[in-house]
XYZ file of C-alpha atoms in Angstrom:
675
model
C -20.437 -10.713 -13.383
C -20.938 -13.609 -11.349
C -17.386 -15.719 -11.843
C -14.566 -14.109 -12.298
C -12.816 -16.579 -13.817
C -15.473 -16.850 -16.264
C -15.194 -13.654 -17.154
C -11.161 -14.219 -17.773
C -11.970 -17.875 -19.945
C -14.858 -15.391 -21.730
C -13.367 -14.295 -25.273
C -13.150 -10.434 -25.983
C -15.624 -10.934 -29.055
C -18.467 -12.550 -27.931
C -20.502 -10.047 -29.132
C -19.724 -10.280 -32.616
C -21.402 -14.451 -32.953
C -24.429 -13.299 -34.457
C -25.792 -16.995 -34.159
C -25.189 -17.704 -30.578
C -25.960 -13.935 -29.250
C -29.224 -13.029 -31.479
C -30.669 -11.059 -29.639
C -27.945 -9.236 -28.570
C -27.007 -8.382 -31.725
C -30.696 -7.001 -32.215
C -30.084 -2.960 -32.220
C -33.967 -2.663 -32.069
C -34.808 -5.320 -29.218
C -34.667 -3.954 -25.648
C -32.357 -6.157 -23.621
C -34.426 -5.687 -20.728
C -38.611 -6.505 -20.650
C -41.342 -4.175 -18.646
C -43.085 -6.543 -16.173
C -46.558 -5.334 -14.304
C -47.499 -1.580 -14.627
C -46.123 1.336 -14.018
C -46.753 3.306 -10.497
C -46.300 6.558 -8.752
C -42.871 6.855 -6.735
C -42.895 9.277 -3.160
C -40.366 11.991 -3.818
C -39.470 14.630 -0.826
C -41.673 16.940 -2.329
C -44.588 14.655 -1.293
C -43.225 14.473 2.228
C -42.857 18.312 2.175
C -46.286 19.241 0.817
C -47.566 16.902 3.403
C -45.833 19.256 6.116
C -42.521 17.785 6.530
C -40.434 20.967 6.520
C -36.902 18.959 6.659
C -37.372 17.431 3.296
C -36.344 20.671 1.642
C -32.734 20.153 2.802
C -32.473 16.300 1.092
C -29.203 15.688 -1.541
C -28.917 12.891 -3.318
C -27.574 14.362 -6.481
C -25.151 16.817 -6.683
C -24.674 16.774 -10.438
C -28.570 18.019 -10.726
C -29.720 21.541 -9.829
C -30.475 22.552 -6.155
C -34.185 23.343 -6.926
C -35.252 19.822 -8.363
C -33.477 17.772 -5.776
C -36.954 17.037 -3.752
C -38.599 16.068 -7.248
C -36.405 13.397 -8.136
C -34.430 12.444 -4.807
C -36.975 9.036 -4.023
C -37.951 8.465 -0.575
C -35.748 5.557 0.746
C -37.142 1.903 0.416
C -39.094 3.061 -2.433
C -37.493 2.082 -5.463
C -35.819 -1.384 -5.835
C -33.142 -2.566 -7.992
C -35.451 -4.308 -10.571
C -37.146 -0.856 -10.573
C -37.072 1.474 -13.757
C -37.675 5.085 -12.950
C -38.632 7.304 -15.483
C -39.509 11.206 -15.026
C -42.573 12.034 -17.336
C -44.917 15.058 -16.924
C -42.772 16.012 -13.091
C -43.799 13.385 -11.977
C -41.652 9.838 -11.260
C -42.628 6.764 -11.952
C -41.458 2.742 -11.799
C -42.087 -0.427 -13.157
C -40.296 -3.405 -12.698
C -38.162 -4.685 -15.618
C -36.371 -8.354 -16.204
C -33.913 -9.543 -18.206
C -34.775 -11.280 -22.173
C -33.412 -14.761 -21.913
C -30.065 -16.002 -23.728
C -28.661 -12.712 -24.034
C -25.779 -12.677 -22.700
C -23.140 -15.733 -21.310
C -23.780 -17.557 -18.264
C -21.877 -15.546 -15.632
C -22.384 -12.056 -17.588
C -25.586 -9.817 -16.372
C -26.948 -6.401 -16.860
C -28.330 -4.121 -14.573
C -29.235 -0.570 -14.770
C -27.077 2.439 -13.985
C -28.051 5.380 -11.891
C -25.308 7.505 -12.826
C -21.750 7.699 -13.199
C -21.610 10.679 -11.354
C -21.749 9.140 -8.099
C -18.994 6.771 -8.364
C -16.759 9.170 -9.424
C -17.154 11.338 -6.367
C -16.082 8.563 -4.593
C -12.846 7.919 -5.771
C -9.472 8.521 -4.710
C -6.970 9.070 -7.455
C -5.029 6.137 -6.854
C -7.897 3.794 -7.752
C -7.921 4.881 -11.312
C -4.562 4.095 -12.243
C -4.874 0.956 -14.159
C -7.288 2.731 -16.230
C -4.711 4.896 -18.285
C -3.572 1.338 -20.395
C -7.142 0.258 -20.921
C -7.003 1.053 -24.768
C -3.331 -0.816 -24.317
C -3.323 -4.563 -26.615
C -2.401 -6.178 -23.606
C -5.765 -4.788 -21.884
C -8.663 -5.655 -23.837
C -11.204 -3.821 -21.904
C -11.982 -2.295 -18.375
C -13.665 -3.631 -15.179
C -15.595 -0.264 -13.354
C -16.175 -0.891 -10.333
C -17.176 1.331 -6.845
C -14.239 0.144 -5.181
C -12.720 1.939 -8.737
C -11.164 0.000 -12.010
C -9.626 -2.908 -12.999
C -8.192 -3.984 -16.167
C -9.580 -6.894 -18.028
C -6.771 -9.448 -18.935
C -7.890 -12.322 -21.527
C -6.263 -15.260 -20.781
C -4.979 -16.674 -24.184
C -3.640 -13.356 -25.042
C -1.510 -11.502 -22.573
C 0.795 -14.755 -20.740
C 3.796 -13.586 -19.835
C 5.333 -16.952 -20.535
C 3.321 -17.233 -23.911
C 5.530 -20.220 -25.908
C 7.351 -19.913 -28.837
C 7.775 -21.827 -31.864
C 10.531 -23.221 -30.135
C 9.159 -23.985 -26.782
C 10.628 -21.588 -24.785
C 9.302 -18.892 -23.130
C 9.446 -15.432 -24.131
C 11.873 -13.340 -22.703
C 9.688 -10.873 -20.036
C 9.973 -7.113 -21.244
C 10.469 -3.820 -19.276
C 6.522 -2.642 -19.397
C 6.732 -1.087 -15.678
C 9.777 0.975 -17.377
C 7.029 2.107 -20.285
C 3.088 1.339 -18.382
C 3.109 2.363 -14.995
C 3.433 5.298 -12.913
C 6.606 5.239 -11.325
C 9.945 6.138 -11.586
C 12.762 5.629 -13.942
C 15.922 6.021 -13.978
C 15.263 9.764 -16.052
C 11.468 9.922 -15.560
C 9.992 11.451 -11.916
C 6.499 9.787 -10.983
C 4.100 12.362 -12.092
C 1.395 10.789 -9.276
C 0.628 12.820 -6.124
C 0.182 11.246 -2.805
C -2.441 12.400 -0.235
C -1.184 12.735 3.094
C -3.717 13.578 4.322
C -7.672 13.634 3.441
C -11.009 14.545 5.146
C -14.393 12.967 4.832
C -17.153 14.781 2.501
C -20.429 14.963 4.135
C -22.019 13.426 0.556
C -21.444 10.381 -0.992
C -20.745 8.123 2.072
C -17.026 7.233 1.989
C -15.786 9.830 -0.426
C -12.397 11.843 0.756
C -11.027 15.403 -0.335
C -7.204 15.428 -0.229
C -6.380 18.517 1.990
C -2.306 17.874 1.472
C -0.603 16.392 -0.979
C 2.984 15.761 -2.480
C 4.848 14.838 -5.296
C 7.563 14.194 -6.816
C 7.028 16.237 -9.930
C 7.351 19.582 -7.091
C 10.211 18.088 -5.896
C 13.347 20.574 -5.646
C 17.425 19.873 -5.103
C 18.363 22.331 -2.349
C 21.806 23.572 -0.693
C 22.077 24.468 2.586
C 21.556 28.379 1.587
C 18.206 27.513 0.070
C 14.824 27.499 1.883
C 11.046 26.567 1.084
C 7.957 28.001 1.285
C 4.827 26.403 2.366
C 1.736 26.141 -0.480
C -1.605 25.892 1.385
C -2.716 21.692 0.152
C 0.503 21.231 -0.977
C 3.786 20.092 0.944
C 7.011 20.436 -0.252
C 9.824 18.118 -1.377
C 13.338 18.950 -1.359
C 15.975 16.642 -2.199
C 18.822 16.251 0.257
C 21.281 14.068 -1.807
C 20.606 12.048 -5.098
C 22.588 10.159 -7.344
C 22.800 12.703 -9.872
C 24.231 15.658 -7.955
C 27.219 13.337 -6.872
C 27.632 12.364 -10.398
C 27.619 15.864 -11.601
C 25.648 14.583 -14.752
C 25.951 16.892 -18.078
C 23.715 20.019 -18.309
C 23.664 20.417 -13.871
C 24.913 23.877 -13.427
C 27.156 24.257 -10.315
C 24.931 25.731 -7.463
C 22.049 25.637 -9.460
C 18.658 24.918 -7.239
C 16.244 24.901 -9.664
C 16.673 21.744 -11.496
C 15.334 18.724 -10.068
C 18.289 16.121 -9.078
C 17.485 12.461 -9.696
C 19.044 8.671 -11.033
C 22.466 7.712 -12.334
C 21.427 4.944 -14.454
C 25.170 4.123 -14.326
C 25.254 3.205 -10.709
C 22.796 0.349 -11.015
C 21.337 -2.590 -13.095
C 17.141 -0.741 -13.894
C 16.006 -5.380 -14.477
C 17.839 -6.656 -11.909
C 18.321 -4.061 -9.511
C 16.602 -4.011 -5.860
C 15.976 -0.605 -4.516
C 15.485 0.014 -0.820
C 12.715 2.122 -0.060
C 12.552 3.846 3.348
C 10.386 6.818 5.425
C 10.852 7.998 8.470
C 8.649 10.726 10.082
C 10.114 12.806 12.769
C 7.420 14.248 15.321
C 7.948 17.543 17.686
C 8.348 15.598 19.993
C 11.058 14.176 18.201
C 12.855 17.058 17.730
C 12.986 18.636 20.746
C 15.169 15.523 21.999
C 18.172 16.129 19.253
C 19.919 12.798 20.403
C 16.662 10.770 19.442
C 16.512 12.997 15.865
C 20.030 11.808 15.252
C 19.362 8.101 16.809
C 16.550 8.147 14.452
C 18.498 9.383 11.047
C 21.481 6.945 12.371
C 18.797 4.009 12.314
C 17.520 4.776 8.540
C 21.868 5.001 7.688
C 22.100 2.013 9.523
C 19.861 0.066 7.231
C 21.018 2.413 3.894
C 24.731 1.299 5.175
C 23.913 -2.766 5.311
C 21.817 -2.847 1.480
C 25.404 -1.618 0.222
C 26.627 0.821 -2.393
C 25.795 -1.591 -5.393
C 21.966 -1.073 -5.405
C 19.678 2.048 -5.020
C 17.686 3.551 -2.061
C 14.865 5.945 -1.163
C 14.670 7.813 2.108
C 11.763 9.673 2.837
C 11.702 12.426 5.720
C 8.876 13.675 6.855
C 9.086 17.095 8.540
C 6.389 18.373 11.168
C 6.687 21.662 9.852
C 3.673 22.535 12.633
C 6.109 23.023 15.457
C 5.985 26.120 17.259
C 9.861 26.705 17.933
C 10.962 26.896 14.441
C 14.372 26.940 16.011
C 14.539 23.398 16.111
C 13.006 22.442 13.406
C 15.804 24.275 11.425
C 18.321 22.321 13.410
C 16.538 19.119 12.231
C 16.621 20.208 8.940
C 20.434 20.841 9.490
C 20.852 17.288 11.122
C 19.483 15.612 7.977
C 21.361 17.253 5.603
C 24.346 16.948 8.011
C 23.607 12.930 7.872
C 23.012 12.968 3.877
C 23.993 15.867 2.625
C 26.664 16.398 -0.306
C 29.425 18.263 0.209
C 31.866 19.577 -2.230
C 34.359 16.689 -0.468
C 32.435 13.255 -0.272
C 34.438 11.494 2.315
C 35.114 7.593 2.711
C 32.353 7.446 5.495
C 29.658 8.966 2.756
C 30.343 6.489 -0.012
C 27.504 4.003 1.395
C 25.433 6.940 0.443
C 26.455 7.194 -3.229
C 23.458 5.705 -5.053
C 21.015 6.938 -2.733
C 17.576 9.600 -2.999
C 17.286 11.199 0.379
C 14.059 13.704 0.391
C 12.399 15.765 3.163
C 8.752 16.452 2.685
C 7.763 18.946 5.066
C 3.758 20.344 5.844
C 2.192 21.470 8.513
C -0.386 18.435 9.187
C 0.857 16.801 12.829
C -0.858 13.596 11.595
C -0.021 12.267 7.541
C -0.884 8.722 6.315
C 2.359 6.859 6.311
C 0.739 4.647 3.568
C 1.073 7.569 1.698
C 5.137 8.111 2.029
C 5.950 4.740 1.664
C 3.731 4.848 -2.093
C 5.785 8.009 -2.397
C 9.131 6.616 -1.756
C 8.230 3.667 -3.739
C 7.293 5.449 -6.860
C 10.632 6.845 -6.705
C 12.609 3.617 -7.126
C 14.432 3.183 -10.634
C 14.101 -0.197 -10.738
C 12.202 -3.556 -11.329
C 11.776 -4.874 -7.776
C 11.761 -2.150 -4.623
C 11.526 -3.606 -0.852
C 9.428 -1.426 0.820
C 7.537 -1.946 4.047
C 10.517 -1.160 6.687
C 9.564 0.556 10.387
C 12.379 2.730 11.363
C 10.399 3.993 14.033
C 10.291 0.653 15.534
C 13.915 0.693 15.940
C 14.282 -2.128 13.192
C 17.984 -2.921 10.716
C 18.111 -5.321 7.828
C 20.248 -7.981 8.391
C 23.605 -7.944 7.138
C 22.859 -10.223 3.519
C 19.949 -8.685 3.054
C 20.949 -7.105 -0.307
C 22.916 -9.778 -1.423
C 19.711 -12.088 -1.069
C 17.417 -9.822 -2.405
C 19.792 -9.689 -5.815
C 19.967 -12.979 -6.445
C 16.507 -13.530 -6.437
C 15.909 -10.858 -8.286
C 18.376 -12.469 -11.152
C 16.369 -15.922 -10.550
C 13.056 -14.714 -11.204
C 14.178 -12.222 -14.324
C 11.706 -13.813 -16.090
C 8.780 -15.272 -13.809
C 7.140 -12.182 -13.000
C 4.453 -11.565 -10.414
C 6.330 -12.520 -6.983
C 6.285 -11.037 -3.717
C 8.987 -11.977 -1.057
C 8.035 -11.559 2.639
C 10.796 -10.343 5.117
C 10.538 -11.310 8.491
C 10.771 -8.915 11.580
C 11.457 -9.523 14.684
C 12.763 -8.111 18.418
C 15.410 -9.356 19.690
C 15.918 -9.567 23.811
C 19.828 -8.703 23.557
C 22.097 -6.731 21.066
C 25.586 -8.290 18.960
C 27.312 -9.577 21.382
C 30.356 -10.715 19.595
C 33.536 -9.492 20.619
C 34.050 -7.457 17.428
C 30.538 -6.487 16.373
C 30.537 -2.991 15.248
C 34.178 -2.011 16.439
C 36.981 -3.404 14.659
C 35.478 -5.342 12.341
C 33.923 -1.923 11.444
C 35.715 0.998 12.514
C 33.000 3.024 10.363
C 29.799 1.859 12.718
C 31.828 3.729 15.756
C 32.855 6.978 13.766
C 29.454 7.622 12.218
C 27.005 6.072 15.135
C 25.581 3.432 12.893
C 23.743 0.497 14.583
C 25.242 -2.971 13.866
C 22.881 -5.767 12.209
C 23.674 -9.244 12.734
C 23.299 -11.782 9.506
C 21.688 -15.113 9.011
C 24.877 -17.328 10.226
C 23.053 -16.494 13.839
C 19.558 -18.235 12.903
C 19.876 -20.487 15.834
C 19.380 -17.760 18.192
C 16.247 -16.521 16.745
C 14.355 -20.085 17.102
C 16.160 -22.215 19.125
C 17.514 -19.936 21.581
C 14.240 -17.982 21.587
C 15.701 -14.568 21.626
C 14.310 -13.129 18.987
C 10.351 -12.767 19.268
C 8.076 -11.905 15.877
C 5.968 -10.076 18.498
C 6.825 -6.746 18.285
C 4.453 -4.382 20.069
C 5.520 -6.681 23.023
C 9.149 -4.584 23.200
C 7.612 -1.262 21.752
C 8.718 1.414 24.299
C 5.223 2.842 24.033
C 2.477 0.677 25.489
C -1.536 1.358 23.948
C -2.642 1.073 27.733
C -6.076 1.519 26.190
C -6.666 4.668 27.141
C -4.783 7.993 26.620
C -3.831 6.467 23.574
C -6.883 5.774 22.485
C -8.633 8.325 22.968
C -6.287 10.264 20.789
C -7.079 8.669 18.006
C -10.718 8.814 18.475
C -10.192 11.769 18.489
C -8.859 12.531 15.771
C -11.865 10.069 13.699
C -14.428 12.963 14.810
C -12.272 15.474 12.761
C -11.195 15.860 9.455
C -8.536 12.727 10.242
C -6.950 10.321 7.318
C -10.025 8.515 6.207
C -11.949 9.779 9.521
C -12.445 6.571 11.074
C -13.259 4.926 7.906
C -14.653 1.060 7.291
C -13.622 -1.497 5.549
C -16.781 -3.015 5.422
C -19.825 -2.741 3.501
C -21.190 1.351 4.178
C -24.274 -0.516 5.447
C -21.996 -1.879 8.657
C -22.479 -0.381 12.011
C -19.574 1.294 13.741
C -17.716 -0.464 16.119
C -18.943 0.144 19.519
C -16.616 2.690 21.873
C -15.482 -0.656 23.956
C -14.312 -2.202 21.202
C -12.696 0.568 19.335
C -10.575 1.413 23.262
C -9.775 -1.798 23.334
C -5.828 -2.316 23.417
C -4.074 -3.698 20.627
C -2.399 -6.419 22.599
C -5.503 -7.378 23.910
C -6.796 -7.985 20.461
C -3.949 -9.971 19.319
C -4.293 -12.351 21.916
C -8.220 -12.805 21.402
C -7.481 -12.834 17.583
C -4.689 -15.730 18.317
C -7.377 -17.595 20.845
C -9.948 -16.895 17.753
C -8.025 -18.713 15.121
C -6.531 -21.439 17.382
C -7.704 -24.057 15.139
C -5.312 -23.130 11.904
C -2.028 -20.821 11.829
C -2.181 -17.682 10.676
C -1.244 -16.209 7.634
C 2.115 -14.462 9.565
C 2.848 -17.838 11.081
C 3.039 -19.915 7.973
C 5.126 -17.321 6.332
C 7.905 -17.144 9.199
C 7.456 -21.221 9.327
C 8.268 -21.183 5.876
C 11.101 -18.552 5.994
C 13.184 -20.347 8.810
C 12.990 -23.737 6.721
C 13.589 -21.978 3.459
C 16.448 -19.960 5.540
C 18.345 -22.981 6.887
C 19.010 -24.374 3.668
C 20.181 -21.161 2.806
C 22.490 -20.774 5.225
C 23.798 -23.918 6.358
C 23.175 -25.784 2.377
C 21.538 -28.719 3.879
C 18.296 -29.636 4.703
C 19.257 -30.684 8.234
C 21.117 -27.650 8.924
C 22.266 -27.756 13.001
C 18.724 -30.128 13.391
C 17.308 -32.681 11.463
C 13.411 -30.803 12.150
C 13.584 -28.853 8.773
C 11.212 -29.693 6.120
C 12.281 -28.411 3.099
C 10.956 -31.002 0.206
C 9.784 -29.372 -3.098
C 6.104 -30.662 -1.966
C 6.343 -29.511 1.146
C 7.655 -26.309 0.052
C 4.457 -26.038 -2.561
C 2.076 -27.004 0.033
C 2.864 -24.531 2.063
C 2.068 -21.564 0.285
C -0.650 -22.812 -1.316
C -1.804 -22.565 2.760
C -0.378 -19.165 2.853
C -2.299 -18.026 -0.483
C -5.634 -19.221 1.594
C -4.722 -17.768 4.643
C -4.485 -14.734 2.714
C -7.688 -14.850 0.362
C -9.456 -16.176 3.634
C -8.575 -12.408 4.824
C -10.983 -11.071 2.475
C -14.156 -12.829 3.129
C -15.726 -10.550 5.343
C -16.363 -12.433 8.308
C -16.061 -10.602 11.306
C -13.112 -12.586 12.435
C -10.776 -12.237 9.753
C -11.846 -8.327 9.220
C -10.525 -7.810 12.877
C -7.352 -9.366 11.682
C -6.307 -7.112 9.253
C -7.579 -3.989 10.918
C -5.498 -4.875 14.135
C -2.428 -6.759 12.607
C 0.373 -4.328 13.652
C 3.068 -4.605 11.887
C 4.292 -3.349 8.673
C 4.766 -6.173 6.480
C 8.165 -5.591 4.448
C 8.028 -7.036 1.246
C 10.248 -7.273 -2.177
C 8.096 -6.692 -5.103
C 7.854 -7.228 -8.664
C 6.960 -4.002 -10.356
C 5.496 -6.281 -13.173
C 2.558 -8.456 -12.424
C 1.578 -12.175 -12.907
C 0.195 -11.095 -16.346
C 1.442 -8.601 -18.999
C -0.202 -5.364 -18.262
C -0.739 -5.811 -15.001
C 1.334 -2.942 -12.800
C 1.648 -3.702 -9.581
C 2.969 0.135 -8.134
C -0.701 0.990 -9.673
C -2.801 -1.969 -9.223
C -2.365 -2.590 -5.631
C -0.737 0.376 -4.151
C -1.228 0.979 -0.045
C -4.348 2.248 0.612
C -3.328 5.596 1.574
C -6.794 6.853 3.673
C -6.281 4.487 6.775
C -4.433 5.742 9.594
C -3.035 4.815 12.938
C -2.284 1.627 14.608
C -5.623 0.158 13.466
C -5.039 0.841 9.533
C -5.142 -2.842 7.787
C -1.369 -2.996 7.442
C -2.253 -6.218 6.380
C -4.822 -5.965 3.327
C -1.922 -5.211 0.317
C -0.250 -8.261 0.627
C -4.196 -9.795 0.698
C -4.705 -8.035 -2.604
C -1.724 -9.277 -3.896
C -2.491 -12.973 -3.425
C -6.038 -12.306 -4.872
C -4.407 -10.548 -7.439
C -2.505 -13.983 -8.370
C 0.853 -12.746 -7.291
C 2.943 -15.582 -5.674
C 3.533 -14.808 -2.189
C 6.885 -16.130 -0.927
C 9.899 -15.404 1.590
C 13.139 -14.266 1.360
C 15.047 -16.658 2.719
C 18.392 -16.001 4.526
C 17.136 -11.869 5.037
C 15.342 -10.339 8.508
C 15.030 -6.796 9.814
C 15.520 -7.173 13.786
C 14.943 -4.294 16.387
C 17.736 -4.955 19.344
C 17.499 -3.499 22.823
C 20.375 -0.390 21.762
C 18.481 0.350 19.238
C 14.694 -0.032 20.681
C 16.230 3.092 23.589
C 18.033 4.619 21.378
C 14.946 5.933 19.657
C 11.898 6.090 22.831
C 11.588 9.400 24.396
C 10.762 10.263 27.847
C 7.203 11.544 26.811
C 6.856 8.102 25.656
C 7.964 6.333 28.172
C 6.182 8.263 30.783
C 2.225 8.118 29.106
């Protein structure tokens, strides 16, 4: 397919037009035509017979017996894409071919397909999720590529907003409840999420999952239960769930074998918004109990800010490879003390009644954060999900986050396919108001929760310049380009997550060691200099958020100054520029590839599980790519993919996340600051 637009506009039954596509309908005529004469193809058998003893070790087709590999593997460069290869009497021949004229519609082509086994071996499970609905009425076909599968949507029959006879748009159905692989209030996701993978020797780019986790294997535990590690699988233990706290019918008291799930009486599945959080606790964290408590308190603070009327998911990963089993057991107890249920729930735990809190454990010290993000998002029981917040950086959501998120969900009930970006900042000062976290709310002091600020303090974000969008500058662990990068490089050489896989073409050269060891801060400055002629997508999103937030909070376009521009045409142009900036990141240019690779923040997104077209399921179509890892892990890739797929990218006015001196110092460890 030469043009995606032509493919979308093409009728799905074009091949039935026997007048226009007569040749295609002639079953006795081949679509391609041979040209020239046959010639022998050089194989590795020939090389072996001529004295190349290493030729016997060649492997090109794993689906064929090893004894025949030398006979069917052609020497690189001897066969081109317009050659047809045949095996006749044990000898390989090749011959040129060309496509006959007027066979296909404009933009459609035919090509020889080597063997589907070669593609199957490269696929990860998440790349084929959308194929499960290939036979649905909304998806007349499937596009299968080397990178995975995509549903084929027809522009005429699959529009969400197809007009009725009265000119009123149809109500958007809850297709996500039926079609996507995520959870609902009554059903757990059956997906497996790959926490740790390693590269296969062949084919290039293929991986094997070493450790996976699944909600189907989750179990509810009490303080007396224990878990058993199974090789290749992480244990998933539910510490708290709304279903457990609501004492659903059929749940036997003390029965820890029945997985607890959601109570749909606590939230609105269609217009509700789930806060999806992940937290990774390392052995270094566990050695300092105060750090563990502060990390858990940060998670608790965000759930508290989110409120009791909206569900939340907290996925806590514990590295069970720690040598001291006592500190691992103590960490588990701290999680249970903070989030676990008991016979007499106190007012201090009221904000947790809509929360699903789970511990995931394996003996892998380094796992994919993106896999945890996918797993947490797939546990959400609502159509809308907020995901991407980095608790490890000390980030806390603003006070009105849940209110504004719910408002946008209600406004867009019948307008699917939206993604709202929530900006994140590093504050240079704590909330200095007199009653912050004290008399204003005693619970903040009693539970050691961290206070967040609201949108009423918007002026200080920009006008007083007390908040910065460059989080890396305020991280307690600085990447100096030596020790930390050396650790990352070592992991790349071993069987790590993604194994240092490149986002570029298979033939693209690997980055040089100097580039690999470049400091993230230096990389960010270099990218800024290269893009000085245009604003990045990040800057444009923050500019739009600022302008719309002022109107949201102060009720006037002028706000507290006259610099804000929020006319309909201005906002529309800003959205178009943001879309172009995100799309350009996937154009494979060196500059944009580097920007994607080194973007040092995890975007906080409020996503709609319904895509812009009927049958598009966001969790399956555009999940986080689990195989990238570490600081150089293409954090902006998913947002760019959503833009390419036609999602409307906007901002969530009045909502932000910020880290403060207190929250950052609370999660910093001596081991980190001394590196």
